[in-house]
mmCIF file with all atom_site columns, C-alpha atoms in Angstrom:
data_model
loop_
_atom_site.group_PDB
_atom_site.id
_atom_site.type_symbol
_atom_site.label_atom_id
_atom_site.label_alt_id
_atom_site.label_comp_id
_atom_site.label_asym_id
_atom_site.label_entity_id
_atom_site.label_seq_id
_atom_site.pdbx_PDB_ins_code
_atom_site.Cartn_x
_atom_site.Cartn_y
_atom_site.Cartn_z
_atom_site.occupancy
_atom_site.B_iso_or_equiv
_atom_site.pdbx_formal_charge
_atom_site.auth_seq_id
_atom_site.auth_comp_id
_atom_site.auth_asym_id
_atom_site.auth_atom_id
_atom_site.pdbx_PDB_model_num
ATOM 1   C CA . SER S 1 1   ? 6.147   9.182   9.884   1.00 0.00 ? 120 SER S CA 1
ATOM 2   C CA . GLN S 1 2   ? 7.120   6.210   7.658   1.00 0.00 ? 121 GLN S CA 1
ATOM 3   C CA . GLN S 1 3   ? 7.372   2.889   9.316   1.00 0.00 ? 122 GLN S CA 1
ATOM 4   C CA . GLY S 1 4   ? 9.392   1.316   6.600   1.00 0.00 ? 123 GLY S CA 1
ATOM 5   C CA . GLU S 1 5   ? 12.455  2.404   4.634   1.00 0.00 ? 124 GLU S CA 1
ATOM 6   C CA . GLU S 1 6   ? 13.578  -0.080  2.070   1.00 0.00 ? 125 GLU S CA 1
ATOM 7   C CA . ASP S 1 7   ? 17.125  -0.594  0.959   1.00 0.00 ? 126 ASP S CA 1
ATOM 8   C CA . PRO S 1 8   ? 18.372  -0.759  -1.736  1.00 0.00 ? 127 PRO S CA 1
ATOM 9   C CA . GLN S 1 9   ? 16.087  1.445   -3.794  1.00 0.00 ? 128 GLN S CA 1
ATOM 10  C CA . ALA S 1 10  ? 16.820  -0.639  -6.810  1.00 0.00 ? 129 ALA S CA 1
ATOM 11  C CA . LEU S 1 11  ? 18.228  -4.114  -7.301  1.00 0.00 ? 130 LEU S CA 1
ATOM 12  C CA . SER S 1 12  ? 19.183  -5.859  -10.567 1.00 0.00 ? 131 SER S CA 1
ATOM 13  C CA . ILE S 1 13  ? 20.075  -9.557  -10.664 1.00 0.00 ? 132 ILE S CA 1
ATOM 14  C CA . GLN S 1 14  ? 20.171  -12.560 -12.920 1.00 0.00 ? 133 GLN S CA 1
ATOM 15  C CA . GLU S 1 15  ? 17.498  -15.299 -12.883 1.00 0.00 ? 134 GLU S CA 1
ATOM 16  C CA . GLY S 1 16  ? 18.390  -17.939 -10.346 1.00 0.00 ? 135 GLY S CA 1
ATOM 17  C CA . GLU S 1 17  ? 20.186  -15.682 -7.980  1.00 0.00 ? 136 GLU S CA 1
ATOM 18  C CA . ASN S 1 18  ? 18.942  -14.734 -4.599  1.00 0.00 ? 137 ASN S CA 1
ATOM 19  C CA . ALA S 1 19  ? 17.505  -11.228 -3.999  1.00 0.00 ? 138 ALA S CA 1
ATOM 20  C CA . THR S 1 20  ? 17.737  -9.639  -0.547  1.00 0.00 ? 139 THR S CA 1
ATOM 21  C CA . MET S 1 21  ? 15.884  -6.437  0.408   1.00 0.00 ? 140 MET S CA 1
ATOM 22  C CA . ASN S 1 22  ? 16.083  -4.712  3.754   1.00 0.00 ? 141 ASN S CA 1
ATOM 23  C CA . CYS S 1 23  ? 13.687  -2.565  5.681   1.00 0.00 ? 142 CYS S CA 1
ATOM 24  C CA . SER S 1 24  ? 14.280  -0.349  8.608   1.00 0.00 ? 143 SER S CA 1
ATOM 25  C CA . TYR S 1 25  ? 11.672  1.286   10.786  1.00 0.00 ? 144 TYR S CA 1
ATOM 26  C CA . LYS S 1 26  ? 11.688  3.904   13.474  1.00 0.00 ? 145 LYS S CA 1
ATOM 27  C CA . THR S 1 27  ? 9.298   3.030   16.279  1.00 0.00 ? 146 THR S CA 1
ATOM 28  C CA . SER S 1 28  ? 8.301   -0.255  17.881  1.00 0.00 ? 147 SER S CA 1
ATOM 29  C CA . ILE S 1 29  ? 5.924   -2.292  15.704  1.00 0.00 ? 148 ILE S CA 1
ATOM 30  C CA . ASN S 1 30  ? 3.168   -4.816  16.259  1.00 0.00 ? 149 ASN S CA 1
ATOM 31  C CA . ASN S 1 31  ? 3.840   -6.400  12.927  1.00 0.00 ? 150 ASN S CA 1
ATOM 32  C CA . LEU S 1 32  ? 5.609   -5.839  9.610   1.00 0.00 ? 151 LEU S CA 1
ATOM 33  C CA . GLN S 1 33  ? 4.279   -6.816  6.239   1.00 0.00 ? 152 GLN S CA 1
ATOM 34  C CA . TRP S 1 34  ? 5.838   -7.132  2.821   1.00 0.00 ? 153 TRP S CA 1
ATOM 35  C CA . TYR S 1 35  ? 3.893   -6.413  -0.369  1.00 0.00 ? 154 TYR S CA 1
ATOM 36  C CA . ARG S 1 36  ? 4.735   -6.709  -4.084  1.00 0.00 ? 155 ARG S CA 1
ATOM 37  C CA . GLN S 1 37  ? 3.627   -4.305  -6.867  1.00 0.00 ? 156 GLN S CA 1
ATOM 38  C CA . ASN S 1 38  ? 3.832   -5.323  -10.431 1.00 0.00 ? 157 ASN S CA 1
ATOM 39  C CA . SER S 1 39  ? 4.061   -2.387  -12.934 1.00 0.00 ? 158 SER S CA 1
ATOM 40  C CA . GLY S 1 40  ? 0.638   -0.832  -13.357 1.00 0.00 ? 159 GLY S CA 1
ATOM 41  C CA . ARG S 1 41  ? -1.030  -2.911  -10.657 1.00 0.00 ? 160 ARG S CA 1
ATOM 42  C CA . GLY S 1 42  ? -2.043  -2.652  -7.039  1.00 0.00 ? 161 GLY S CA 1
ATOM 43  C CA . LEU S 1 43  ? 0.018   -3.941  -4.142  1.00 0.00 ? 162 LEU S CA 1
ATOM 44  C CA . VAL S 1 44  ? -0.343  -7.675  -3.289  1.00 0.00 ? 163 VAL S CA 1
ATOM 45  C CA . HIS S 1 45  ? 0.340   -8.900  0.239   1.00 0.00 ? 164 HIS S CA 1
ATOM 46  C CA . LEU S 1 46  ? 3.150   -11.420 0.486   1.00 0.00 ? 165 LEU S CA 1
ATOM 47  C CA . ILE S 1 47  ? 3.859   -12.142 4.045   1.00 0.00 ? 166 ILE S CA 1
ATOM 48  C CA . LEU S 1 48  ? 3.274   -10.786 7.592   1.00 0.00 ? 167 LEU S CA 1
ATOM 49  C CA . ILE S 1 49  ? 5.665   -11.247 10.479  1.00 0.00 ? 168 ILE S CA 1
ATOM 50  C CA . ARG S 1 50  ? 4.572   -10.342 14.035  1.00 0.00 ? 169 ARG S CA 1
ATOM 51  C CA . SER S 1 51  ? 6.831   -8.700  16.497  1.00 0.00 ? 170 SER S CA 1
ATOM 52  C CA . ASN S 1 52  ? 7.253   -11.864 18.568  1.00 0.00 ? 171 ASN S CA 1
ATOM 53  C CA . GLU S 1 53  ? 8.452   -13.788 15.512  1.00 0.00 ? 172 GLU S CA 1
ATOM 54  C CA . ARG S 1 54  ? 11.995  -13.762 14.198  1.00 0.00 ? 173 ARG S CA 1
ATOM 55  C CA . GLU S 1 55  ? 11.674  -15.643 10.927  1.00 0.00 ? 174 GLU S CA 1
ATOM 56  C CA . LYS S 1 56  ? 8.952   -16.684 8.558   1.00 0.00 ? 175 LYS S CA 1
ATOM 57  C CA . HIS S 1 57  ? 8.876   -18.636 5.247   1.00 0.00 ? 176 HIS S CA 1
ATOM 58  C CA . SER S 1 58  ? 6.449   -18.754 2.380   1.00 0.00 ? 177 SER S CA 1
ATOM 59  C CA . GLY S 1 59  ? 7.518   -20.698 -0.638  1.00 0.00 ? 178 GLY S CA 1
ATOM 60  C CA . ARG S 1 60  ? 10.672  -19.012 -2.016  1.00 0.00 ? 179 ARG S CA 1
ATOM 61  C CA . LEU S 1 61  ? 10.279  -16.086 0.383   1.00 0.00 ? 180 LEU S CA 1
ATOM 62  C CA . ARG S 1 62  ? 11.958  -15.824 3.712   1.00 0.00 ? 181 ARG S CA 1
ATOM 63  C CA . VAL S 1 63  ? 11.435  -12.873 6.061   1.00 0.00 ? 182 VAL S CA 1
ATOM 64  C CA . THR S 1 64  ? 13.437  -12.087 9.157   1.00 0.00 ? 183 THR S CA 1
ATOM 65  C CA . LEU S 1 65  ? 12.751  -9.528  11.809  1.00 0.00 ? 184 LEU S CA 1
ATOM 66  C CA . ASP S 1 66  ? 15.235  -8.022  14.270  1.00 0.00 ? 185 ASP S CA 1
ATOM 67  C CA . THR S 1 67  ? 13.305  -5.864  16.708  1.00 0.00 ? 186 THR S CA 1
ATOM 68  C CA . SER S 1 68  ? 16.510  -4.783  18.481  1.00 0.00 ? 187 SER S CA 1
ATOM 69  C CA . LYS S 1 69  ? 17.806  -3.280  15.288  1.00 0.00 ? 188 LYS S CA 1
ATOM 70  C CA . LYS S 1 70  ? 14.374  -2.284  14.047  1.00 0.00 ? 189 LYS S CA 1
ATOM 71  C CA . SER S 1 71  ? 14.984  -3.985  10.806  1.00 0.00 ? 190 SER S CA 1
ATOM 72  C CA . SER S 1 72  ? 13.604  -6.748  8.503   1.00 0.00 ? 191 SER S CA 1
ATOM 73  C CA . SER S 1 73  ? 14.774  -8.449  5.507   1.00 0.00 ? 192 SER S CA 1
ATOM 74  C CA . LEU S 1 74  ? 13.053  -10.229 2.603   1.00 0.00 ? 193 LEU S CA 1
ATOM 75  C CA . LEU S 1 75  ? 14.974  -12.937 0.803   1.00 0.00 ? 194 LEU S CA 1
ATOM 76  C CA . ILE S 1 76  ? 13.668  -14.312 -2.563  1.00 0.00 ? 195 ILE S CA 1
ATOM 77  C CA . THR S 1 77  ? 15.528  -17.459 -3.419  1.00 0.00 ? 196 THR S CA 1
ATOM 78  C CA . ALA S 1 78  ? 16.097  -18.727 -6.874  1.00 0.00 ? 197 ALA S CA 1
ATOM 79  C CA . SER S 1 79  ? 14.619  -15.663 -8.476  1.00 0.00 ? 198 SER S CA 1
ATOM 80  C CA . ARG S 1 80  ? 12.675  -15.724 -11.609 1.00 0.00 ? 199 ARG S CA 1
ATOM 81  C CA . ALA S 1 81  ? 11.965  -13.103 -14.278 1.00 0.00 ? 200 ALA S CA 1
ATOM 82  C CA . ALA S 1 82  ? 8.420   -13.064 -12.962 1.00 0.00 ? 201 ALA S CA 1
ATOM 83  C CA . ASP S 1 83  ? 9.666   -11.771 -9.612  1.00 0.00 ? 202 ASP S CA 1
ATOM 84  C CA . THR S 1 84  ? 10.436  -8.424  -11.345 1.00 0.00 ? 203 THR S CA 1
ATOM 85  C CA . ALA S 1 85  ? 8.398   -5.871  -9.345  1.00 0.00 ? 204 ALA S CA 1
ATOM 86  C CA . SER S 1 86  ? 8.565   -3.327  -6.643  1.00 0.00 ? 205 SER S CA 1
ATOM 87  C CA . TYR S 1 87  ? 8.603   -4.593  -3.005  1.00 0.00 ? 206 TYR S CA 1
ATOM 88  C CA . PHE S 1 88  ? 7.379   -2.647  -0.107  1.00 0.00 ? 207 PHE S CA 1
ATOM 89  C CA . CYS S 1 89  ? 7.543   -3.148  3.617   1.00 0.00 ? 208 CYS S CA 1
ATOM 90  C CA . ALA S 1 90  ? 4.913   -1.723  5.936   1.00 0.00 ? 209 ALA S CA 1
ATOM 91  C CA . GLY S 1 91  ? 5.187   -1.498  9.726   1.00 0.00 ? 210 GLY S CA 1
ATOM 92  C CA . ALA S 1 92  ? 2.121   -1.291  11.953  1.00 0.00 ? 211 ALA S CA 1
ATOM 93  C CA . SER S 1 93  ? 2.397   0.212   15.368  1.00 0.00 ? 212 SER S CA 1
ATOM 94  C CA . GLY S 1 94  ? 0.104   1.553   18.095  1.00 0.00 ? 213 GLY S CA 1
ATOM 95  C CA . GLY S 1 95  ? -3.393  0.216   18.843  1.00 0.00 ? 214 GLY S CA 1
ATOM 96  C CA . SER S 1 96  ? -4.794  0.513   15.289  1.00 0.00 ? 215 SER S CA 1
ATOM 97  C CA . TYR S 1 97  ? -2.406  -1.885  13.544  1.00 0.00 ? 216 TYR S CA 1
ATOM 98  C CA . ILE S 1 98  ? -2.685  0.344   10.423  1.00 0.00 ? 217 ILE S CA 1
ATOM 99  C CA . PRO S 1 99  ? 0.419   -0.301  8.315   1.00 0.00 ? 218 PRO S CA 1
ATOM 100 C CA . THR S 1 100 ? 2.606   2.527   7.022   1.00 0.00 ? 219 THR S CA 1
ATOM 101 C CA . PHE S 1 101 ? 4.354   1.822   3.838   1.00 0.00 ? 220 PHE S CA 1
ATOM 102 C CA . GLY S 1 102 ? 7.993   2.596   2.763   1.00 0.00 ? 221 GLY S CA 1
ATOM 103 C CA . ARG S 1 103 ? 9.145   3.879   -0.686  1.00 0.00 ? 222 ARG S CA 1
ATOM 104 C CA . GLY S 1 104 ? 9.857   0.383   -1.999  1.00 0.00 ? 223 GLY S CA 1
ATOM 105 C CA . THR S 1 105 ? 12.653  -1.482  -3.592  1.00 0.00 ? 224 THR S CA 1
ATOM 106 C CA . SER S 1 106 ? 12.621  -1.953  -7.379  1.00 0.00 ? 225 SER S CA 1
ATOM 107 C CA . LEU S 1 107 ? 13.733  -5.438  -8.340  1.00 0.00 ? 226 LEU S CA 1
ATOM 108 C CA . ILE S 1 108 ? 14.624  -6.428  -11.810 1.00 0.00 ? 227 ILE S CA 1
ATOM 109 C CA . VAL S 1 109 ? 15.409  -10.063 -12.542 1.00 0.00 ? 228 VAL S CA 1
ATOM 110 C CA . HIS S 1 110 ? 17.072  -10.671 -15.907 1.00 0.00 ? 229 HIS S CA 1
ATOM 111 C CA . PRO S 1 111 ? 16.201  -13.859 -17.748 1.00 0.00 ? 230 PRO S CA 1
ATOM 112 C CA . ASP M 2 1   ? -15.008 -12.534 -4.354  1.00 0.00 ? 219 ASP M CA 1
ATOM 113 C CA . ALA M 2 2   ? -14.005 -10.170 -7.185  1.00 0.00 ? 220 ALA M CA 1
ATOM 114 C CA . GLY M 2 3   ? -11.552 -8.240  -4.916  1.00 0.00 ? 221 GLY M CA 1
ATOM 115 C CA . VAL M 2 4   ? -11.418 -4.517  -4.477  1.00 0.00 ? 222 VAL M CA 1
ATOM 116 C CA . ILE M 2 5   ? -13.006 -2.838  -7.449  1.00 0.00 ? 223 ILE M CA 1
ATOM 117 C CA . GLN M 2 6   ? -12.095 0.723   -8.508  1.00 0.00 ? 224 GLN M CA 1
ATOM 118 C CA . SER M 2 7   ? -13.468 2.870   -11.239 1.00 0.00 ? 225 SER M CA 1
ATOM 119 C CA . PRO M 2 8   ? -12.638 4.412   -13.552 1.00 0.00 ? 226 PRO M CA 1
ATOM 120 C CA . ARG M 2 9   ? -9.188  2.768   -14.293 1.00 0.00 ? 227 ARG M CA 1
ATOM 121 C CA . HIS M 2 10  ? -7.999  5.875   -16.093 1.00 0.00 ? 228 HIS M CA 1
ATOM 122 C CA . GLU M 2 11  ? -9.177  9.418   -15.870 1.00 0.00 ? 229 GLU M CA 1
ATOM 123 C CA . VAL M 2 12  ? -7.947  12.380  -17.910 1.00 0.00 ? 230 VAL M CA 1
ATOM 124 C CA . THR M 2 13  ? -9.362  15.764  -17.014 1.00 0.00 ? 231 THR M CA 1
ATOM 125 C CA . GLU M 2 14  ? -8.525  19.403  -17.284 1.00 0.00 ? 232 GLU M CA 1
ATOM 126 C CA . MET M 2 15  ? -7.483  21.638  -14.464 1.00 0.00 ? 233 MET M CA 1
ATOM 127 C CA . GLY M 2 16  ? -10.365 23.042  -12.507 1.00 0.00 ? 234 GLY M CA 1
ATOM 128 C CA . GLN M 2 17  ? -12.704 20.089  -13.224 1.00 0.00 ? 235 GLN M CA 1
ATOM 129 C CA . GLU M 2 18  ? -14.294 17.886  -10.576 1.00 0.00 ? 236 GLU M CA 1
ATOM 130 C CA . VAL M 2 19  ? -12.982 14.293  -10.317 1.00 0.00 ? 237 VAL M CA 1
ATOM 131 C CA . THR M 2 20  ? -14.732 11.472  -8.569  1.00 0.00 ? 238 THR M CA 1
ATOM 132 C CA . LEU M 2 21  ? -12.966 8.195   -7.964  1.00 0.00 ? 239 LEU M CA 1
ATOM 133 C CA . ARG M 2 22  ? -15.009 5.176   -6.810  1.00 0.00 ? 240 ARG M CA 1
ATOM 134 C CA . CYS M 2 23  ? -14.228 2.022   -4.811  1.00 0.00 ? 241 CYS M CA 1
ATOM 135 C CA . LYS M 2 24  ? -16.068 -1.103  -3.816  1.00 0.00 ? 242 LYS M CA 1
ATOM 136 C CA . PRO M 2 25  ? -14.279 -2.953  -1.037  1.00 0.00 ? 243 PRO M CA 1
ATOM 137 C CA . ILE M 2 26  ? -14.257 -6.682  -0.453  1.00 0.00 ? 244 ILE M CA 1
ATOM 138 C CA . SER M 2 27  ? -17.541 -7.845  1.027   1.00 0.00 ? 245 SER M CA 1
ATOM 139 C CA . GLY M 2 28  ? -17.256 -8.167  4.763   1.00 0.00 ? 246 GLY M CA 1
ATOM 140 C CA . HIS M 2 29  ? -14.229 -5.942  5.227   1.00 0.00 ? 247 HIS M CA 1
ATOM 141 C CA . ASP M 2 30  ? -14.778 -3.165  7.694   1.00 0.00 ? 248 ASP M CA 1
ATOM 142 C CA . TYR M 2 31  ? -11.784 -1.042  6.941   1.00 0.00 ? 249 TYR M CA 1
ATOM 143 C CA . LEU M 2 32  ? -11.330 1.024   3.748   1.00 0.00 ? 250 LEU M CA 1
ATOM 144 C CA . PHE M 2 33  ? -8.253  2.961   2.746   1.00 0.00 ? 251 PHE M CA 1
ATOM 145 C CA . TRP M 2 34  ? -7.468  5.575   0.057   1.00 0.00 ? 252 TRP M CA 1
ATOM 146 C CA . TYR M 2 35  ? -3.857  5.965   -1.059  1.00 0.00 ? 253 TYR M CA 1
ATOM 147 C CA . ARG M 2 36  ? -2.114  8.162   -3.596  1.00 0.00 ? 254 ARG M CA 1
ATOM 148 C CA . GLN M 2 37  ? 1.116   7.014   -5.301  1.00 0.00 ? 255 GLN M CA 1
ATOM 149 C CA . THR M 2 38  ? 3.554   9.178   -7.109  1.00 0.00 ? 256 THR M CA 1
ATOM 150 C CA . MET M 2 39  ? 7.224   8.813   -8.075  1.00 0.00 ? 257 MET M CA 1
ATOM 151 C CA . MET M 2 40  ? 8.123   11.788  -5.997  1.00 0.00 ? 258 MET M CA 1
ATOM 152 C CA . ARG M 2 41  ? 6.247   10.899  -2.682  1.00 0.00 ? 259 ARG M CA 1
ATOM 153 C CA . GLY M 2 42  ? 5.790   7.119   -2.911  1.00 0.00 ? 260 GLY M CA 1
ATOM 154 C CA . LEU M 2 43  ? 2.614   5.593   -1.470  1.00 0.00 ? 261 LEU M CA 1
ATOM 155 C CA . GLU M 2 44  ? 0.733   8.063   0.766   1.00 0.00 ? 262 GLU M CA 1
ATOM 156 C CA . LEU M 2 45  ? -2.222  7.197   3.010   1.00 0.00 ? 263 LEU M CA 1
ATOM 157 C CA . LEU M 2 46  ? -4.850  9.846   2.379   1.00 0.00 ? 264 LEU M CA 1
ATOM 158 C CA . ILE M 2 47  ? -7.711  8.648   4.617   1.00 0.00 ? 265 ILE M CA 1
ATOM 159 C CA . TYR M 2 48  ? -9.177  5.473   6.124   1.00 0.00 ? 266 TYR M CA 1
ATOM 160 C CA . PHE M 2 49  ? -12.679 4.476   7.298   1.00 0.00 ? 267 PHE M CA 1
ATOM 161 C CA . ASN M 2 50  ? -13.769 1.909   9.879   1.00 0.00 ? 268 ASN M CA 1
ATOM 162 C CA . ASN M 2 51  ? -17.375 0.690   9.642   1.00 0.00 ? 269 ASN M CA 1
ATOM 163 C CA . ASN M 2 52  ? -18.086 3.576   7.150   1.00 0.00 ? 270 ASN M CA 1
ATOM 164 C CA . VAL M 2 53  ? -16.806 6.207   9.579   1.00 0.00 ? 271 VAL M CA 1
ATOM 165 C CA . PRO M 2 54  ? -13.713 8.258   8.735   1.00 0.00 ? 272 PRO M CA 1
ATOM 166 C CA . ILE M 2 55  ? -11.064 7.650   11.309  1.00 0.00 ? 273 ILE M CA 1
ATOM 167 C CA . ASP M 2 56  ? -7.971  9.514   10.141  1.00 0.00 ? 274 ASP M CA 1
ATOM 168 C CA . ASP M 2 57  ? -7.962  11.994  7.314   1.00 0.00 ? 275 ASP M CA 1
ATOM 169 C CA . SER M 2 58  ? -4.668  13.651  8.242   1.00 0.00 ? 276 SER M CA 1
ATOM 170 C CA . GLY M 2 59  ? -3.220  12.545  4.961   1.00 0.00 ? 277 GLY M CA 1
ATOM 171 C CA . MET M 2 60  ? -5.692  14.445  2.845   1.00 0.00 ? 278 MET M CA 1
ATOM 172 C CA . PRO M 2 61  ? -3.590  17.055  1.183   1.00 0.00 ? 279 PRO M CA 1
ATOM 173 C CA . GLU M 2 62  ? -6.063  19.978  1.283   1.00 0.00 ? 280 GLU M CA 1
ATOM 174 C CA . ASP M 2 63  ? -9.658  20.995  1.344   1.00 0.00 ? 281 ASP M CA 1
ATOM 175 C CA . ARG M 2 64  ? -9.997  20.201  -2.343  1.00 0.00 ? 282 ARG M CA 1
ATOM 176 C CA . PHE M 2 65  ? -9.963  16.580  -1.407  1.00 0.00 ? 283 PHE M CA 1
ATOM 177 C CA . SER M 2 66  ? -12.994 14.816  0.188   1.00 0.00 ? 284 SER M CA 1
ATOM 178 C CA . ALA M 2 67  ? -13.942 11.221  0.790   1.00 0.00 ? 285 ALA M CA 1
ATOM 179 C CA . LYS M 2 68  ? -17.223 9.576   1.691   1.00 0.00 ? 286 LYS M CA 1
ATOM 180 C CA . MET M 2 69  ? -18.346 6.184   2.566   1.00 0.00 ? 287 MET M CA 1
ATOM 181 C CA . PRO M 2 70  ? -22.215 6.167   2.467   1.00 0.00 ? 288 PRO M CA 1
ATOM 182 C CA . ASN M 2 71  ? -22.390 2.373   3.064   1.00 0.00 ? 289 ASN M CA 1
ATOM 183 C CA . ALA M 2 72  ? -20.241 -0.715  3.604   1.00 0.00 ? 290 ALA M CA 1
ATOM 184 C CA . SER M 2 73  ? -19.862 -1.418  -0.051  1.00 0.00 ? 291 SER M CA 1
ATOM 185 C CA . PHE M 2 74  ? -19.073 1.923   -1.617  1.00 0.00 ? 292 PHE M CA 1
ATOM 186 C CA . SER M 2 75  ? -16.676 4.857   -1.148  1.00 0.00 ? 293 SER M CA 1
ATOM 187 C CA . THR M 2 76  ? -15.813 7.861   -3.167  1.00 0.00 ? 294 THR M CA 1
ATOM 188 C CA . LEU M 2 77  ? -12.823 10.208  -3.317  1.00 0.00 ? 295 LEU M CA 1
ATOM 189 C CA . LYS M 2 78  ? -13.573 13.559  -4.796  1.00 0.00 ? 296 LYS M CA 1
ATOM 190 C CA . ILE M 2 79  ? -11.120 16.275  -5.944  1.00 0.00 ? 297 ILE M CA 1
ATOM 191 C CA . GLN M 2 80  ? -12.715 19.687  -6.594  1.00 0.00 ? 298 GLN M CA 1
ATOM 192 C CA . PRO M 2 81  ? -11.178 21.618  -8.263  1.00 0.00 ? 299 PRO M CA 1
ATOM 193 C CA . SER M 2 82  ? -8.499  19.397  -9.717  1.00 0.00 ? 300 SER M CA 1
ATOM 194 C CA . GLU M 2 83  ? -4.938  20.599  -10.406 1.00 0.00 ? 301 GLU M CA 1
ATOM 195 C CA . PRO M 2 84  ? -2.065  19.196  -12.408 1.00 0.00 ? 302 PRO M CA 1
ATOM 196 C CA . ARG M 2 85  ? -0.171  18.228  -9.207  1.00 0.00 ? 303 ARG M CA 1
ATOM 197 C CA . ASP M 2 86  ? -2.965  15.838  -8.327  1.00 0.00 ? 304 ASP M CA 1
ATOM 198 C CA . SER M 2 87  ? -1.954  13.578  -11.179 1.00 0.00 ? 305 SER M CA 1
ATOM 199 C CA . ALA M 2 88  ? -1.081  10.258  -9.658  1.00 0.00 ? 306 ALA M CA 1
ATOM 200 C CA . VAL M 2 89  ? -2.375  6.700   -9.273  1.00 0.00 ? 307 VAL M CA 1
ATOM 201 C CA . TYR M 2 90  ? -5.072  6.472   -6.504  1.00 0.00 ? 308 TYR M CA 1
ATOM 202 C CA . PHE M 2 91  ? -5.482  3.156   -4.795  1.00 0.00 ? 309 PHE M CA 1
ATOM 203 C CA . CYS M 2 92  ? -8.308  1.872   -2.655  1.00 0.00 ? 310 CYS M CA 1
ATOM 204 C CA . ALA M 2 93  ? -7.618  -0.933  -0.201  1.00 0.00 ? 311 ALA M CA 1
ATOM 205 C CA . SER M 2 94  ? -9.732  -2.795  2.277   1.00 0.00 ? 312 SER M CA 1
ATOM 206 C CA . SER M 2 95  ? -9.124  -5.061  5.278   1.00 0.00 ? 313 SER M CA 1
ATOM 207 C CA . SER M 2 96  ? -10.930 -6.707  8.062   1.00 0.00 ? 314 SER M CA 1
ATOM 208 C CA . THR M 2 97  ? -10.651 -6.817  11.917  1.00 0.00 ? 315 THR M CA 1
ATOM 209 C CA . VAL M 2 98  ? -8.857  -9.849  13.016  1.00 0.00 ? 316 VAL M CA 1
ATOM 210 C CA . GLY M 2 99  ? -9.702  -10.762 16.559  1.00 0.00 ? 317 GLY M CA 1
ATOM 211 C CA . PHE M 2 100 ? -8.589  -7.888  18.818  1.00 0.00 ? 318 PHE M CA 1
ATOM 212 C CA . ARG M 2 101 ? -6.464  -6.371  16.095  1.00 0.00 ? 319 ARG M CA 1
ATOM 213 C CA . SER M 2 102 ? -7.940  -3.443  14.350  1.00 0.00 ? 320 SER M CA 1
ATOM 214 C CA . ALA M 2 103 ? -6.621  -4.138  10.906  1.00 0.00 ? 321 ALA M CA 1
ATOM 215 C CA . ASP M 2 104 ? -4.264  -6.443  9.232   1.00 0.00 ? 322 ASP M CA 1
ATOM 216 C CA . THR M 2 105 ? -3.524  -7.518  5.708   1.00 0.00 ? 323 THR M CA 1
ATOM 217 C CA . GLN M 2 106 ? -4.705  -4.985  3.137   1.00 0.00 ? 324 GLN M CA 1
ATOM 218 C CA . TYR M 2 107 ? -6.182  -5.942  -0.242  1.00 0.00 ? 325 TYR M CA 1
ATOM 219 C CA . PHE M 2 108 ? -5.612  -3.356  -2.922  1.00 0.00 ? 326 PHE M CA 1
ATOM 220 C CA . GLY M 2 109 ? -7.648  -2.451  -5.949  1.00 0.00 ? 327 GLY M CA 1
ATOM 221 C CA . PRO M 2 110 ? -6.025  -2.049  -9.329  1.00 0.00 ? 328 PRO M CA 1
ATOM 222 C CA . GLY M 2 111 ? -5.897  1.733   -8.950  1.00 0.00 ? 329 GLY M CA 1
ATOM 223 C CA . THR M 2 112 ? -7.095  4.761   -10.929 1.00 0.00 ? 330 THR M CA 1
ATOM 224 C CA . ARG M 2 113 ? -4.497  6.576   -12.959 1.00 0.00 ? 331 ARG M CA 1
ATOM 225 C CA . LEU M 2 114 ? -5.470  10.274  -12.829 1.00 0.00 ? 332 LEU M CA 1
ATOM 226 C CA . THR M 2 115 ? -4.014  12.836  -15.265 1.00 0.00 ? 333 THR M CA 1
ATOM 227 C CA . VAL M 2 116 ? -4.920  16.441  -14.778 1.00 0.00 ? 334 VAL M CA 1
ATOM 228 C CA . LEU M 2 117 ? -3.954  18.606  -17.774 1.00 0.00 ? 335 LEU M CA 1
#
């Protein structure tokens, strides 16, 4: 079963605007990660938030986690054309901590 | 470190042929994952290894698919015989045990784009 369903499936914004992507999951998680995939490339890890954390920052990225709602959000502030990519959330549960990926949100940032 | 290395980057083959995809994980990583990505199904975990031992192969679609990890620095994913519906991008990823946690951040290779005609 998927431990990550991103919403929206696609997002188109102008450079300088903020981009918000949401992720919902089904069962309790140990941690949740966000990855980025540029066209034709492998996934790149962006940030990991643990189940006992509520918010985490990394540069222009801000991730929140609401375990009561089983949801997470990724905010990219002051977006740039270079942020154009697909973004995936991946929840890890159980003893193995193996992440399960969602279908991704396709973000297009227009210059 | 060069990161996860996959070869070939592109493979075009005809239906019925055997296809072998190769992966070299990051040195020191004890977990290795094989994924398949398509527009229809997204990113699917096929199989993963821990210390060269297959742990979960429940994502392997059928007996035509097999994976091996003969040592800590090399893994193969084989499809025999290949079919057009196997066309996809295949990714290899590796990660390492962090303290008591079994696996954490995954590092992906560039992928192999497979086209089966």
